[in-house]
């Protein structure tokens, strides 16, 4: 996926802000803390921008970070969100959703190449990304259903899978890492990784929801990767480790 010039400019501005903050404070930071904004941008820039623009820091911390390994104090995260909100306001005249190259690639994939492939499982790391995709897909006439860490209880999750499995049910299951563990989705033939985890085993777990060793029916796996910044490096690392 090719970033637009403005998407690249935003990515570079956020990255620069994070670097400057680390230099200014002179603290030791976890590598995951440093790259977290980059990972969120690689997943979905419009979702990140919307979260910052909401000015609701508590909601941001609760909804954007899905399964995060970050262990920093709440005050530190609030400072980071406040700083990023100021940066986002510099791009207030640009409509990131209308010019979302990654979503445009997904829509093309769903409407063209996969129009006859039945049920599709799409994985993304962040809940905000999933909710953004759910809203956009619905507006574009593509039915979807959500499965993430905010959905409590095995009964509720089972009901979601049953609804997705139904021929009359939603075409796309939008799942966080929760759906990559212990759930059988072998009635689907397609996995789309909207973003990529660091660990290649996570990728294998996602694929394993629809594939078992010795399975005769072929499956298709698509990775939507931004060719700019951290995600392209992750794709290279994952591919080399799998090889």
Coordinates of C-alpha atoms in Angstrom, one line a residue:
X1 CA 0.0 0.0 0.0
X2 CA 1.4 3.4 -1.0
X3 CA 1.0 6.2 1.5
X4 CA -0.2 9.5 0.1
X5 CA 2.2 12.4 0.6
X6 CA 0.1 13.7 3.5
X7 CA 0.0 10.3 5.1
X8 CA 3.8 10.2 4.9
X9 CA 4.0 13.7 6.3
X10 CA 1.8 12.8 9.2
X11 CA 3.8 9.6 9.9
X12 CA 7.1 11.5 9.8
X13 CA 5.7 14.3 12.1
X14 CA 4.5 11.8 14.7
X15 CA 7.8 9.9 14.6
X16 CA 9.8 13.1 15.0
X17 CA 7.6 14.1 18.0
X18 CA 8.3 10.8 19.7
X19 CA 12.0 11.0 19.1
X20 CA 12.1 14.6 20.4
X21 CA 10.2 13.7 23.5
X22 CA 12.6 10.9 24.4
X23 CA 15.6 13.2 23.8
X24 CA 14.0 16.0 26.0
X25 CA 13.1 13.8 28.9
X26 CA 16.3 11.7 28.8
X27 CA 14.7 8.6 30.2
X28 CA 15.1 5.0 29.4
X29 CA 12.1 3.8 27.3
X30 CA 11.0 0.4 26.2
X31 CA 11.4 -0.1 22.5
X32 CA 7.6 -0.9 22.3
X33 CA 6.9 2.5 24.0
X34 CA 8.9 4.3 21.4
X35 CA 7.4 2.5 18.4
X36 CA 3.8 2.3 19.6
X37 CA 2.6 5.4 17.7
X38 CA 4.3 4.1 14.6
X39 CA 2.5 0.7 15.0
X40 CA -0.8 2.5 15.4
X41 CA -0.3 4.5 12.3
X42 CA 0.8 1.4 10.3
X43 CA -2.5 -0.2 11.4
X44 CA -4.8 2.7 10.7
X45 CA -4.0 6.4 10.5
X46 CA -7.6 7.6 10.5
X47 CA -8.5 5.6 13.6
X48 CA -5.5 7.1 15.4
X49 CA -6.3 10.6 14.3
X50 CA -10.0 10.2 15.4
X51 CA -8.9 8.9 18.8
X52 CA -6.6 11.9 19.3
X53 CA -9.2 14.4 18.0
X54 CA -11.8 13.1 20.5
X55 CA -9.8 14.7 23.3
X56 CA -11.0 11.9 25.5
X57 CA -7.7 10.6 26.9
X58 CA -9.3 7.9 29.1
X59 CA -11.4 6.6 26.2
X60 CA -8.3 6.6 24.1
X61 CA -6.3 4.6 26.6
X62 CA -9.1 2.1 27.0
X63 CA -10.2 1.6 23.4
X64 CA -7.1 2.1 21.3
X65 CA -4.7 -0.1 23.1
X66 CA -5.8 -3.7 22.5
X67 CA -3.6 -6.3 24.2
X68 CA -0.7 -3.8 24.6
X69 CA 2.5 -4.8 26.3
X70 CA 3.1 -1.2 27.5
X71 CA 3.5 -0.9 31.2
X72 CA 3.9 2.9 31.6
X73 CA 2.2 5.1 34.2
X74 CA -1.2 6.6 33.3
X75 CA 0.3 10.1 33.6
X76 CA 3.0 9.4 31.0
X77 CA 0.4 8.1 28.5
X78 CA -1.8 11.1 29.1
X79 CA 1.1 13.4 28.3
X80 CA 1.8 11.5 25.2
X81 CA -1.8 11.7 24.0
X82 CA -2.0 15.4 24.8
X83 CA 1.2 16.0 22.8
X84 CA -0.1 14.0 19.8
X85 CA -3.4 15.8 19.9
X86 CA -1.6 19.1 19.4
X87 CA 0.3 17.6 16.5
X88 CA -2.9 16.2 14.9
X89 CA -4.5 19.6 15.0
X90 CA -1.8 20.8 12.5
X91 CA -3.4 18.4 10.0
X92 CA -7.0 19.4 10.8
X93 CA -7.8 20.5 7.2
X94 CA -6.9 17.1 5.8
X95 CA -9.4 14.3 5.6
X96 CA -7.4 11.1 6.4
X97 CA -10.4 8.8 6.1
X98 CA -11.4 10.1 2.6
X99 CA -7.7 9.5 1.6
X100 CA -7.1 6.3 3.5
X101 CA -4.9 4.3 1.0
X102 CA -5.0 1.1 3.2
X103 CA -8.8 1.0 3.4
X104 CA -9.0 1.7 -0.4
X105 CA -6.8 -1.4 -1.0
X106 CA -9.0 -3.5 1.3
X107 CA -12.2 -2.4 -0.4
X108 CA -10.7 -3.2 -3.8
X109 CA -9.6 -6.6 -2.5
X110 CA -13.1 -7.4 -1.1
X111 CA -15.1 -6.1 -4.0
X112 CA -13.0 -7.5 -6.8
X113 CA -10.6 -10.4 -6.0
X114 CA -12.6 -11.9 -3.2
X115 CA -16.2 -11.3 -4.3
X116 CA -16.9 -15.0 -4.6
X117 CA -14.8 -16.3 -1.7
X118 CA -17.5 -16.5 0.9
X119 CA -16.6 -15.8 4.6
X120 CA -13.5 -13.7 5.3
X121 CA -11.6 -13.3 8.6
X122 CA -9.8 -10.0 9.0
X123 CA -7.3 -9.5 11.8
X124 CA -6.1 -6.2 13.3
X125 CA -4.2 -5.5 16.5
X126 CA -6.0 -2.4 17.7
X127 CA -9.7 -2.3 18.6
X128 CA -10.0 1.3 17.2
X129 CA -8.9 -0.1 13.8
X130 CA -11.6 -2.8 14.0
X131 CA -14.3 -0.3 14.9
X132 CA -13.2 2.1 12.2
X133 CA -13.3 -0.8 9.6
X134 CA -16.7 -2.0 10.8
X135 CA -18.2 1.5 10.3
X136 CA -16.7 2.0 6.9
X137 CA -17.5 -1.4 5.6
X138 CA -21.2 -1.0 6.6
X139 CA -21.4 2.3 4.8
X140 CA -20.0 0.6 1.7
X141 CA -22.5 -2.2 1.9
X142 CA -20.2 -4.9 3.2
X143 CA -21.6 -6.6 6.3
X144 CA -19.2 -7.4 9.1
X145 CA -19.2 -8.4 12.8
X146 CA -16.7 -7.6 15.6
X147 CA -14.8 -9.9 17.9
X148 CA -12.3 -8.2 20.3
X149 CA -11.2 -8.2 24.0
X150 CA -14.1 -6.0 25.0
X151 CA -16.6 -8.8 24.3
X152 CA -16.8 -10.8 27.5
X153 CA -17.8 -14.4 28.0
X154 CA -17.5 -17.5 25.9
X155 CA -21.3 -17.6 25.3
X156 CA -21.2 -14.1 23.6
X157 CA -18.2 -15.0 21.5
X158 CA -19.8 -18.3 20.5
X159 CA -22.9 -16.4 19.4
X160 CA -20.8 -14.1 17.3
X161 CA -19.0 -17.0 15.6
X162 CA -22.4 -18.7 15.0
X163 CA -23.8 -15.5 13.4
X164 CA -20.7 -15.2 11.2
X165 CA -20.9 -18.9 10.2
X166 CA -24.6 -18.5 9.1
X167 CA -24.8 -18.2 5.3
X168 CA -27.1 -15.2 5.8
X169 CA -24.8 -13.7 8.4
X170 CA -22.0 -11.1 8.0
X171 CA -19.5 -11.6 5.3
X172 CA -16.5 -10.4 7.3
X173 CA -15.3 -11.2 10.8
X174 CA -13.3 -8.3 12.2
X175 CA -11.1 -9.8 15.0
X176 CA -8.4 -8.8 17.3
X177 CA -5.8 -11.3 18.7
X178 CA -8.6 -12.7 20.8
X179 CA -10.0 -14.4 17.7
X180 CA -6.6 -15.9 16.9
X181 CA -6.7 -18.2 19.9
X182 CA -8.8 -21.3 20.4
X183 CA -11.5 -20.6 17.8
X184 CA -12.3 -22.8 14.8
X185 CA -13.1 -20.8 11.6
X186 CA -12.3 -23.5 9.0
X187 CA -15.6 -22.7 7.2
X188 CA -13.7 -19.6 5.9
X189 CA -11.1 -19.8 3.2
X190 CA -9.6 -16.3 3.5
X191 CA -7.5 -14.5 6.1
X192 CA -6.6 -10.8 5.8
X193 CA -4.0 -9.3 8.1
X194 CA -4.8 -5.7 8.1
X195 CA -1.7 -5.1 10.2
X196 CA 1.2 -7.4 11.2
X197 CA 2.3 -8.5 14.7
X198 CA 6.0 -8.6 15.5
X199 CA 6.0 -12.3 16.4
X200 CA 5.7 -14.6 13.3
X201 CA 4.0 -17.2 15.6
X202 CA 1.1 -14.7 15.9
X203 CA 0.7 -14.7 12.2
X204 CA 0.7 -18.5 12.2
X205 CA -1.9 -18.4 14.9
X206 CA -4.1 -16.1 12.9
X207 CA -3.8 -18.4 9.8
X208 CA -4.4 -21.4 12.0
X209 CA -8.0 -20.3 12.7
X210 CA -9.0 -21.4 9.2
X211 CA -6.3 -24.0 8.4
X212 CA -5.2 -27.3 9.9
X213 CA -2.2 -29.4 8.8
X214 CA -3.4 -31.9 6.1
X215 CA -6.5 -29.8 5.2
X216 CA -7.4 -30.4 1.6
X217 CA -9.2 -27.2 0.9
X218 CA -6.9 -24.4 -0.2
X219 CA -6.9 -21.1 1.6
X220 CA -5.7 -17.5 0.8
X221 CA -3.8 -15.2 3.1
X222 CA -3.5 -11.5 2.3
X223 CA -1.2 -9.1 4.2
X224 CA -2.0 -5.4 3.7
X225 CA 1.3 -3.7 4.3
X226 CA 2.3 0.0 4.1
X227 CA 5.5 0.3 2.1
X228 CA 6.7 3.2 4.2
X229 CA 8.0 3.1 7.7
X230 CA 7.9 0.5 10.4
X231 CA 5.3 -1.9 8.8
X232 CA 7.5 -2.6 5.8
X233 CA 10.3 -3.5 8.2
X234 CA 8.0 -5.8 10.2
X235 CA 6.9 -7.5 7.0
X236 CA 10.6 -8.2 6.1
X237 CA 11.4 -9.5 9.6
X238 CA 8.3 -11.8 9.7
X239 CA 8.9 -13.1 6.2
X240 CA 12.6 -13.9 6.9
X241 CA 11.8 -15.6 10.2
X242 CA 9.0 -17.7 8.6
X243 CA 11.4 -18.7 5.9

